[in-house]
Structure formats: C-alpha cells, structure tokens
Short mmCIF file of N, CA and C in Angstrom, two decimals:
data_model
loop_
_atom_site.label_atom_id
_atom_site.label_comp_id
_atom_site.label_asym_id
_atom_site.label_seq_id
_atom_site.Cartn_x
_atom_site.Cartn_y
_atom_site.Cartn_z
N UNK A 1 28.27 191.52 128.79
CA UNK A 1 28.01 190.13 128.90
C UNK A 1 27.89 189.48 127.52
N UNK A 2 27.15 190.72 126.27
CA UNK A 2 26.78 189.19 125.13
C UNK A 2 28.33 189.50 124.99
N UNK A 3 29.30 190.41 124.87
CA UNK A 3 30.79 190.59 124.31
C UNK A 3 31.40 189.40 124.56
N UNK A 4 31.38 189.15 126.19
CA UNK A 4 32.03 187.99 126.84
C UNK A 4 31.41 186.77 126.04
N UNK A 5 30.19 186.76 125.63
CA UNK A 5 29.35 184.94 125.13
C UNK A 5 30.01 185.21 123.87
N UNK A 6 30.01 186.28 123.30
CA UNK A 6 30.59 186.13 121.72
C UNK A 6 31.92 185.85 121.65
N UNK A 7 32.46 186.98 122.30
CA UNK A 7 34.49 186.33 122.14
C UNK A 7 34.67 184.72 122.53
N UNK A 8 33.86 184.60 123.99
CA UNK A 8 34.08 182.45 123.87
C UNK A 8 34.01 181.92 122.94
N UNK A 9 32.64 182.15 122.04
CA UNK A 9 32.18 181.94 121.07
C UNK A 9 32.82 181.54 119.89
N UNK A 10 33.75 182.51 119.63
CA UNK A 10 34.66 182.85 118.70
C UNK A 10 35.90 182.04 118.78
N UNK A 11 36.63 182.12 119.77
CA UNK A 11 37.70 181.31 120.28
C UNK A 11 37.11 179.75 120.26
N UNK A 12 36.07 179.31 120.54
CA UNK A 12 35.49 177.66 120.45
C UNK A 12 35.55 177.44 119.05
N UNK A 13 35.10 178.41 118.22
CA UNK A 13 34.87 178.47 116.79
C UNK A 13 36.70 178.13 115.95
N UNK A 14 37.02 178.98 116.64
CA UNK A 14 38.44 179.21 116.03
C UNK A 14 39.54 177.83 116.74
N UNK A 15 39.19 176.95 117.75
CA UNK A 15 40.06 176.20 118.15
C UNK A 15 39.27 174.77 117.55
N UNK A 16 38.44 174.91 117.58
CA UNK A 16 37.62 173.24 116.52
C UNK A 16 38.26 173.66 115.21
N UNK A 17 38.06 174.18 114.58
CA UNK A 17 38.86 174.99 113.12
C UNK A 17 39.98 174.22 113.25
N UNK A 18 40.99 174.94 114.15
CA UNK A 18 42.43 174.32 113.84
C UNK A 18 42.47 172.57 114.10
N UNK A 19 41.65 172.18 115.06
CA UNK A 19 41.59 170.86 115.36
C UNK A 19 41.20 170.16 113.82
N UNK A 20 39.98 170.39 113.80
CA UNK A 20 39.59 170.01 111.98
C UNK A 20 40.73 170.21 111.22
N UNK A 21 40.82 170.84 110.94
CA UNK A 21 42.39 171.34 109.99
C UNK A 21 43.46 170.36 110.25
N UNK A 22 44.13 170.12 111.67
CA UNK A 22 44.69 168.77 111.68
C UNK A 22 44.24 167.68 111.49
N UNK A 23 43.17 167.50 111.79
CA UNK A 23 42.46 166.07 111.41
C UNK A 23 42.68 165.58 109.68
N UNK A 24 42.30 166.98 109.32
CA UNK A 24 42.03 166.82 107.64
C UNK A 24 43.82 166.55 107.25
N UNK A 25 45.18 166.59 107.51
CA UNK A 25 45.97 166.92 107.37
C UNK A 25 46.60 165.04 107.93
N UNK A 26 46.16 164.54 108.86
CA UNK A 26 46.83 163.34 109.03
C UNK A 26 46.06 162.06 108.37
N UNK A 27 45.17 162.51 107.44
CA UNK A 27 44.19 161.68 106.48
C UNK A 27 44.98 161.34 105.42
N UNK A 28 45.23 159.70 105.23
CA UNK A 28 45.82 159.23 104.54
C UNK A 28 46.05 159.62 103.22
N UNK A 29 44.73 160.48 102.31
CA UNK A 29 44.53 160.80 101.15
C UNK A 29 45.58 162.07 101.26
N UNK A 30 45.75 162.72 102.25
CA UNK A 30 46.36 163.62 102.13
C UNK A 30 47.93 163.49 101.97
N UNK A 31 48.43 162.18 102.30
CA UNK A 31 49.68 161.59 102.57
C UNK A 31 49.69 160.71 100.93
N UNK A 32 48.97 160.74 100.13
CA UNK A 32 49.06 159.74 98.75
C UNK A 32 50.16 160.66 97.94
N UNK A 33 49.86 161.71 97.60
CA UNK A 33 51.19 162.04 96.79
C UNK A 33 52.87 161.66 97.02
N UNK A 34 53.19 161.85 98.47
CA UNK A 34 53.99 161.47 99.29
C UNK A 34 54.60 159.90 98.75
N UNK A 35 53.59 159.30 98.71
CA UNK A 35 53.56 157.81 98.97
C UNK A 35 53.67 157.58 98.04
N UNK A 36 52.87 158.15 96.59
CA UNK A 36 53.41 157.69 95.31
C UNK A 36 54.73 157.78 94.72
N UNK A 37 55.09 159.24 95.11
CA UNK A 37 56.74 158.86 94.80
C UNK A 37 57.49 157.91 95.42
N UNK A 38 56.87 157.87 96.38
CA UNK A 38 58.23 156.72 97.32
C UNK A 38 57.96 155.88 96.43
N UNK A 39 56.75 155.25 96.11
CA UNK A 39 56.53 153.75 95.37
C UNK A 39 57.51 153.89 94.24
N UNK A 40 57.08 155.32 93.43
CA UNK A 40 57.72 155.20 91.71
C UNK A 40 59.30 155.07 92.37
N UNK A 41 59.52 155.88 93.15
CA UNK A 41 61.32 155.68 93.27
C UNK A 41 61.85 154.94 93.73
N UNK A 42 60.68 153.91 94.22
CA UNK A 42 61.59 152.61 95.03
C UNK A 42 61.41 151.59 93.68
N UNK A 43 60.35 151.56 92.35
CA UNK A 43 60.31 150.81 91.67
C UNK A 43 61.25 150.96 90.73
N UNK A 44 61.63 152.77 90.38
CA UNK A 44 62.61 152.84 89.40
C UNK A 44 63.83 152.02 89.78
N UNK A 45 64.34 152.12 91.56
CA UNK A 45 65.51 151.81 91.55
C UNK A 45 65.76 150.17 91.56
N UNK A 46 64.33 149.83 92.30
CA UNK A 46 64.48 147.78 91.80
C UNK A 46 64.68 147.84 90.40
N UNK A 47 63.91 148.12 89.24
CA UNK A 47 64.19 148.24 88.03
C UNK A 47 65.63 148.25 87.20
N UNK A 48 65.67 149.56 87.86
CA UNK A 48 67.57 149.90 87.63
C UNK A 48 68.50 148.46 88.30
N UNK A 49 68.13 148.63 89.25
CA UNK A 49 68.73 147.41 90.08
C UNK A 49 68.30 145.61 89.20
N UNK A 50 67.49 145.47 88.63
CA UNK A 50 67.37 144.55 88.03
C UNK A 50 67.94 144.45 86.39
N UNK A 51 67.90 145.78 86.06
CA UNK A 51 68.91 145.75 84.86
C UNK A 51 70.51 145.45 85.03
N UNK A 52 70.89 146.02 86.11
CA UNK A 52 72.61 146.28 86.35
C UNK A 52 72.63 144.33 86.50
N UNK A 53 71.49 143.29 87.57
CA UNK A 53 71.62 142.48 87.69
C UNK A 53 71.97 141.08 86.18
N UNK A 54 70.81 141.83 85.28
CA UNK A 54 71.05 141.12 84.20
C UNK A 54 72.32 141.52 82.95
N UNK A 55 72.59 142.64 83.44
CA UNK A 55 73.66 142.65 82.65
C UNK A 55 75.13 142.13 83.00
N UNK A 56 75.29 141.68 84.54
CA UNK A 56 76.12 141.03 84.78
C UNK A 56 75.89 139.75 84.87
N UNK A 57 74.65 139.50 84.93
CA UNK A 57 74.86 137.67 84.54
C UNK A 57 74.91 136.84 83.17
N UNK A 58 74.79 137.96 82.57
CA UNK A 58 74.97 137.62 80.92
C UNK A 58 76.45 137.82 80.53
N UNK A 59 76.85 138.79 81.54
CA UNK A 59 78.42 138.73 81.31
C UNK A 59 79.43 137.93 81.54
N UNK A 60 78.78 137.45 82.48
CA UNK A 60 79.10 135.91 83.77
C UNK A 60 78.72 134.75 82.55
N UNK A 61 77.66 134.66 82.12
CA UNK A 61 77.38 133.40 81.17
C UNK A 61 78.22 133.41 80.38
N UNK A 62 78.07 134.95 79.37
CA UNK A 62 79.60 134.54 78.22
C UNK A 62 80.80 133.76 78.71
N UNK A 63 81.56 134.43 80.03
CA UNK A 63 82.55 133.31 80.53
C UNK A 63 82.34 132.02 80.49
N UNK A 64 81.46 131.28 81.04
CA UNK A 64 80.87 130.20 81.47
C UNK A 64 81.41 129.01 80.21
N UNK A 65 81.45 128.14 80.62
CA UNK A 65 81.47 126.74 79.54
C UNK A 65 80.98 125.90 80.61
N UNK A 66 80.13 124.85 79.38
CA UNK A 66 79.60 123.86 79.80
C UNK A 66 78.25 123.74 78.86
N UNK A 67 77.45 122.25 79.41
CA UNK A 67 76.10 122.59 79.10
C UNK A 67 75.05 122.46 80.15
N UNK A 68 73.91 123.17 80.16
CA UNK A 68 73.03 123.30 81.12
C UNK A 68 71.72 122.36 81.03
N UNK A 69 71.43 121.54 82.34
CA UNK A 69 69.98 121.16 82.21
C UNK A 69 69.28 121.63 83.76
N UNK A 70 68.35 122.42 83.60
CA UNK A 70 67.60 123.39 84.38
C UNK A 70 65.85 122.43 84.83
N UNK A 71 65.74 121.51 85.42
CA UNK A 71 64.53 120.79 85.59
C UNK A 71 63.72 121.67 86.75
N UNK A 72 63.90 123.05 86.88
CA UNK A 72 63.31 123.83 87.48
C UNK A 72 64.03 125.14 88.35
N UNK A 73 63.03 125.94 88.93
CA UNK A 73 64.09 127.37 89.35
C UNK A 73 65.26 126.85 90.33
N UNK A 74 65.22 125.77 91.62
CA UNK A 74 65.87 125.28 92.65
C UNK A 74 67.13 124.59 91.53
N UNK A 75 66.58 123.61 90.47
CA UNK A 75 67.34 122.62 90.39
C UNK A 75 68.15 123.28 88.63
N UNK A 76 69.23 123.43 89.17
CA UNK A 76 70.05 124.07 87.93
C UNK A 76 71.67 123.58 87.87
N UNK A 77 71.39 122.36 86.97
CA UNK A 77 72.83 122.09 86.78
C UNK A 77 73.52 121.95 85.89
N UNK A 78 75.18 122.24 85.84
CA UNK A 78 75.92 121.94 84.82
C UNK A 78 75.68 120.01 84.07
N UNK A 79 76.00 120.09 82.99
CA UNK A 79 75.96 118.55 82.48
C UNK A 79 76.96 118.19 81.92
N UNK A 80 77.38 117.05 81.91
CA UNK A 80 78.30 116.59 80.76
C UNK A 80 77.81 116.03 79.67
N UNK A 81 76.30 116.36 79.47
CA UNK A 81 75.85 115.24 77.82
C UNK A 81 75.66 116.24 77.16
N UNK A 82 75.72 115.90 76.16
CA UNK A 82 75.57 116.63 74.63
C UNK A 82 74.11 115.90 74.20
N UNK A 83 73.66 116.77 73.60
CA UNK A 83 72.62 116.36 72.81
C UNK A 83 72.46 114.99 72.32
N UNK A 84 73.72 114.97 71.69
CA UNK A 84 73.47 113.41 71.01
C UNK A 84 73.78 112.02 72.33
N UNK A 85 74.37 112.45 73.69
CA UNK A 85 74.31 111.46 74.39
C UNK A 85 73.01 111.38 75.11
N UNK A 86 71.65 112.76 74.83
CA UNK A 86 70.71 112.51 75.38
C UNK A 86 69.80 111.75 74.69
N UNK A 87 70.13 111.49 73.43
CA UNK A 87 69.76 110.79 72.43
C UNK A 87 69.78 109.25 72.49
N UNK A 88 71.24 109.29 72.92
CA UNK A 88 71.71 107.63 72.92
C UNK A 88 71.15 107.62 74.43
N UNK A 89 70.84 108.04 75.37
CA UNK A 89 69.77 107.64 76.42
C UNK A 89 68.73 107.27 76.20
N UNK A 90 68.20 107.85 75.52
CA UNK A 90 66.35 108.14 75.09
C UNK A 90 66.20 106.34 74.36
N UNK A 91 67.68 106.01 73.23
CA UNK A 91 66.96 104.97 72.46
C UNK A 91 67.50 104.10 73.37
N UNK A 92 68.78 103.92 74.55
CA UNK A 92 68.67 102.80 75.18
C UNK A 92 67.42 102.57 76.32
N UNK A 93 66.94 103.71 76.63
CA UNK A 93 65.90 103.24 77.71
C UNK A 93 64.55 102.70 76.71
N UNK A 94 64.36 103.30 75.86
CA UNK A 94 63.03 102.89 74.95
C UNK A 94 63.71 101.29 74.72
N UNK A 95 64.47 100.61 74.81
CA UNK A 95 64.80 99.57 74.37
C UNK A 95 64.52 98.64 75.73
N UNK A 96 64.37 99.27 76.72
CA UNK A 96 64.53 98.48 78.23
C UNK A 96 63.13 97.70 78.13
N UNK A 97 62.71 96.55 78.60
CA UNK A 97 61.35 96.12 79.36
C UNK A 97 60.75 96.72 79.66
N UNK A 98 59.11 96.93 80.28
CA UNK A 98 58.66 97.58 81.13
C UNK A 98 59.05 97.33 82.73
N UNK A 99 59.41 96.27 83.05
CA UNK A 99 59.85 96.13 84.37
C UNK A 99 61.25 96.68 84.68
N UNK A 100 62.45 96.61 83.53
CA UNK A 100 63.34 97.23 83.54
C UNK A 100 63.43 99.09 83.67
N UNK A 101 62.26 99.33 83.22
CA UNK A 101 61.86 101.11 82.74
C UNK A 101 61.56 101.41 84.40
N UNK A 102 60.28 100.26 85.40
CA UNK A 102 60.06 100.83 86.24
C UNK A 102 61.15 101.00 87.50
N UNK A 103 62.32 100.44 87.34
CA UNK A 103 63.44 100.60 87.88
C UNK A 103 64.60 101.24 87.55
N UNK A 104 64.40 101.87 86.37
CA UNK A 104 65.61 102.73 85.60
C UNK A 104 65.58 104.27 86.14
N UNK A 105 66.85 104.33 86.09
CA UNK A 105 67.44 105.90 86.70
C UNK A 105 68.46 106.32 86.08
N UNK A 106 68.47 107.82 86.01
CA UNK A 106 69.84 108.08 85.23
C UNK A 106 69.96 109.39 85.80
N UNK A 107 71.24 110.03 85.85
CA UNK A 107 71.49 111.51 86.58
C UNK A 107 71.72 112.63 85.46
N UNK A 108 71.50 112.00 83.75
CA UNK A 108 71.63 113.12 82.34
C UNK A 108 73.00 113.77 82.98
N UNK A 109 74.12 113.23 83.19
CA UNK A 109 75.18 113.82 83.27
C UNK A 109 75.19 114.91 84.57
N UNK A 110 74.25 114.70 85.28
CA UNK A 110 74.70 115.64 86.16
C UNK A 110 74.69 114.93 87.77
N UNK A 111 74.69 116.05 88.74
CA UNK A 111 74.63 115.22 90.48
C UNK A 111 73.55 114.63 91.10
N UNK A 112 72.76 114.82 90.12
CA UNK A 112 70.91 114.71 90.67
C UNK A 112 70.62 113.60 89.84
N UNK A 113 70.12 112.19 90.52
CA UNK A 113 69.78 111.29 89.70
C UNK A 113 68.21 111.48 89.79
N UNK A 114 67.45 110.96 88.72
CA UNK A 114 66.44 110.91 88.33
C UNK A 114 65.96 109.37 87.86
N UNK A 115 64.59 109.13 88.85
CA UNK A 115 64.08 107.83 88.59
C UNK A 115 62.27 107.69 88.65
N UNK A 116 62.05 106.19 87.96
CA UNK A 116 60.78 106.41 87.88
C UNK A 116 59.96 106.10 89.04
N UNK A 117 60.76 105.06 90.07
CA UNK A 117 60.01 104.39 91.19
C UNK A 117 60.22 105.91 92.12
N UNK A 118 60.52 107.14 91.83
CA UNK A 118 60.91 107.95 92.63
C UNK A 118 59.19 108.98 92.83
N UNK A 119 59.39 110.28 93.47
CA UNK A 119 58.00 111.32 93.36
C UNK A 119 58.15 112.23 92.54
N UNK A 120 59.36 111.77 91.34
CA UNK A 120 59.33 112.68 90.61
C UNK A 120 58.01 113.27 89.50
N UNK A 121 57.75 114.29 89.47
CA UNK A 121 56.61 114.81 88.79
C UNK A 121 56.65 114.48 86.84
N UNK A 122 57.95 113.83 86.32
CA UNK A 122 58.03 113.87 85.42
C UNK A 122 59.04 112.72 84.96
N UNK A 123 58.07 111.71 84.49
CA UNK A 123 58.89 109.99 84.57
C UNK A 123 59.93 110.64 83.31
N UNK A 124 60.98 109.15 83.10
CA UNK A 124 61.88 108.92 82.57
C UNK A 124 61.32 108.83 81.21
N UNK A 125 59.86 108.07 80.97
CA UNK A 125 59.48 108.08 79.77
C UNK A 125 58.94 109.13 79.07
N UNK A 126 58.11 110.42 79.60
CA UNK A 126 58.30 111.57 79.31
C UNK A 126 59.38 112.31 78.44
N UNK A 127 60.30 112.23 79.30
CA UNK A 127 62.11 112.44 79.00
C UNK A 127 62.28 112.53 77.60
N UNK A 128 62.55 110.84 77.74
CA UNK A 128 62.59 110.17 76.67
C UNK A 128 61.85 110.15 75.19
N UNK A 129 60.97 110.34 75.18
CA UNK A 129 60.10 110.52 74.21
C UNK A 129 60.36 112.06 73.61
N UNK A 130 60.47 113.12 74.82
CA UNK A 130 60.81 114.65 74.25
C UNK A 130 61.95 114.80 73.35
N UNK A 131 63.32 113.64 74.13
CA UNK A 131 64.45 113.90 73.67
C UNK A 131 64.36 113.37 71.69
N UNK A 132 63.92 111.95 71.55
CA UNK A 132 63.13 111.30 70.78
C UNK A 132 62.43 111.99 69.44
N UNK A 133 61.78 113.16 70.65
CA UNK A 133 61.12 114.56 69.13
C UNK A 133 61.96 115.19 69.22
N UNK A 134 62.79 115.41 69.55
CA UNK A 134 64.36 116.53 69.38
C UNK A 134 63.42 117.83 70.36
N UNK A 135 62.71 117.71 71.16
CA UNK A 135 62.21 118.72 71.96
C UNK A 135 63.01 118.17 73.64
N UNK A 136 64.32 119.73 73.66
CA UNK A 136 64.76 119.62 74.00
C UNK A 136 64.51 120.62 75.10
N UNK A 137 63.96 121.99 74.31
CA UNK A 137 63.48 122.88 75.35
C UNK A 137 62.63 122.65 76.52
N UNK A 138 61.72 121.65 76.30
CA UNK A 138 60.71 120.94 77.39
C UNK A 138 61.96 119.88 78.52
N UNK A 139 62.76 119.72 78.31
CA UNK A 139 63.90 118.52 78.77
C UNK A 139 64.62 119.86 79.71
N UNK A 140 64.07 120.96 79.50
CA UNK A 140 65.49 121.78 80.43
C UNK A 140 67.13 122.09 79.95
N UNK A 141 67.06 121.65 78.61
CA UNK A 141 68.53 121.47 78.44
C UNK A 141 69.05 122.92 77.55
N UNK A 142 70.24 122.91 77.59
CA UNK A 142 71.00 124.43 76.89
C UNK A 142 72.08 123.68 76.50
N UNK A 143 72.47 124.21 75.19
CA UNK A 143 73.67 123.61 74.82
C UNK A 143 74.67 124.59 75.62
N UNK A 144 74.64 125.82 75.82
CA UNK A 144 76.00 126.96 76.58
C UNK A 144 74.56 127.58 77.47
N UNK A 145 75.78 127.59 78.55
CA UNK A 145 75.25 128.65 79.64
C UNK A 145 74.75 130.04 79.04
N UNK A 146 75.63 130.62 77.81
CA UNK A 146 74.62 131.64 77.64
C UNK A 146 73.02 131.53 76.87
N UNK A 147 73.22 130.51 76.27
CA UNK A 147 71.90 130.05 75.77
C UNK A 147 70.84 130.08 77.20
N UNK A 148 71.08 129.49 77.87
CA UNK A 148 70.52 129.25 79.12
C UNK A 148 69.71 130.92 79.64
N UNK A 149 70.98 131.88 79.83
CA UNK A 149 71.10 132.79 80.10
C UNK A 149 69.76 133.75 79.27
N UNK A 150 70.04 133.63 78.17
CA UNK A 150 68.92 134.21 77.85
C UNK A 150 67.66 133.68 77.51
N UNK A 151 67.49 132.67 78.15
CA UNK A 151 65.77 131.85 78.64
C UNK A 151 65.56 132.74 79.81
N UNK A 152 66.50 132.63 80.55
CA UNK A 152 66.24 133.31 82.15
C UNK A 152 67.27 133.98 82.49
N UNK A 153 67.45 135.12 81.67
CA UNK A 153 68.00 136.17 82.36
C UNK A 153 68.32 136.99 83.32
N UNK A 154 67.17 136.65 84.56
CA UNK A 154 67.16 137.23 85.83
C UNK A 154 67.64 136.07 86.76
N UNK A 155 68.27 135.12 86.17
CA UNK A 155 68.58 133.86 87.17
C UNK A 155 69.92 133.76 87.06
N UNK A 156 70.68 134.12 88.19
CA UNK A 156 72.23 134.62 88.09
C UNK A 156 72.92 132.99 87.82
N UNK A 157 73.99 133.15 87.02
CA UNK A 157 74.22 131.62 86.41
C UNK A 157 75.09 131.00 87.39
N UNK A 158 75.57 131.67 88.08
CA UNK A 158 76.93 131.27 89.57
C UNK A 158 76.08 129.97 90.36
N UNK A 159 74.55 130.15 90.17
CA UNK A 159 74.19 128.98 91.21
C UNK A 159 73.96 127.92 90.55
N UNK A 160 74.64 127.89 89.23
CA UNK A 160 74.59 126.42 88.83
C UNK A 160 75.39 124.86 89.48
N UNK A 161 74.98 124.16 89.76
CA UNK A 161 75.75 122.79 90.48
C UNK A 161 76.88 122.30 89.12
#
C-alpha cells in the first residue's frame, strides 16, 4: 500500500514538473532572444532598404533640371523663378499699399498660388522679407533638384509637381 501512495506520488510529482517546464517555456522572456533578432534583421534590412532608396534618388536628382521650392513634406514643386525673380517679387510687393499686400497673391512660379487673405501659416510678408535677407533656405527654395536632394535625401524627387 505505502508502494502504491509513493509511485502516485511520484508520477503527480513528475507530471506538474513537465507542466511547469511548459509553462516556463511559453513565457515571453523566454521567446526575447527570438524576437531580438527578428527586430535587428528587420531593422538591418529597412536600413539597407533605405540606403538602396537614397541612392537612387540622388541618381534621379542628378538627371533632374529645374528649380525647386519645397513649402513643406506634401507640397513640393518644380519653379520657374530664379533667385533673382524672387527678388524682383520681394521689392515689388514691399512697394504695394497695405490694402494692396492684404489682397496680394502670387504662385513663385509654380501651380500653388499663395495669398495673404488665405489660412496660410506663413504670409506673403514673411516671404518677402526672407527673400529681402537673401535667406532663401527658410523660403523652401533650391536652385537644382540635386541641391534639394541633399536637404532631403529620403524624399524621392519623382513627386515633385
């Protein structure tokens, strides 16, 4: 009889064991090594994948002609002004009225007009005044797409308007 209480005994002993043992085995900590490589090898390959990306859009820019004014990540367009016609903007609007200024608009050579009676976050007189200090980098502007290109290298140049 104790033979029979001990062998149960033993077998209860020995089947919680293996149960524990799986328990300890589907515990997340036990699954972290696992998981870290996936992370490192899914980051190497975005990585990789973000290099191959910038090296073809810099390759894409060298082609490119034109000049660029970029007034944010959405809004990226080709222009037809040159520096010095953002210039001869800057001193004809500084020349306007104030009532004339609060109705003035201009599109800087591109498809997107820009005005002050508008919600734009950044009036005409702003603009103007940057172009004015020859601060052109604050204006969004690039003389060549690759100039552009390497401000923002990860911003493929094909979606320019």
């Amino acid at each position: 009889m104790w033979l029979t209480v001990v062998g149960f005994g033993i077998v209860i002993v020995i089947i919680l064991s293996l149960i524990l043992l799986n328990q300890n085995k589907a515990k997340p900590e036990s699954e972290t090594p696992s998981f870290q490589s996936s992370v490192k090898a899914s980051s190497s390959s975005q990585k990789n994948q973000d290099e191959e990306n910038k090296k073809r859009y810099a390759k894409e820019a060298a082609k490119m002609k034109g000049h660029v004014l970029c007034t944010g990540i959405d809004d990226l367009y080709y222009t037809t002004w040159s520096k010095n016609d953002f210039r001869n903007w800057a001193n004809n609007y500084n020349s306007l009225s104030k009532e004339q200024k609060t109705k003035a608009s201009s599109n800087f050579g591109t498809s997107n007009t820009r005005s002050n009676n508008s919600m734009d976050t950044e009036t005409l007189d702003v603009r103007a005044r940057n172009i004015l200090n020859d601060d052109f980098k604050s204006l969004g502007y690039f003389e060549t797409v690759k100039d552009f290109n390497k401000a923002y290298p990860r911003i493929d140049p094909s979606n320019l308007q």
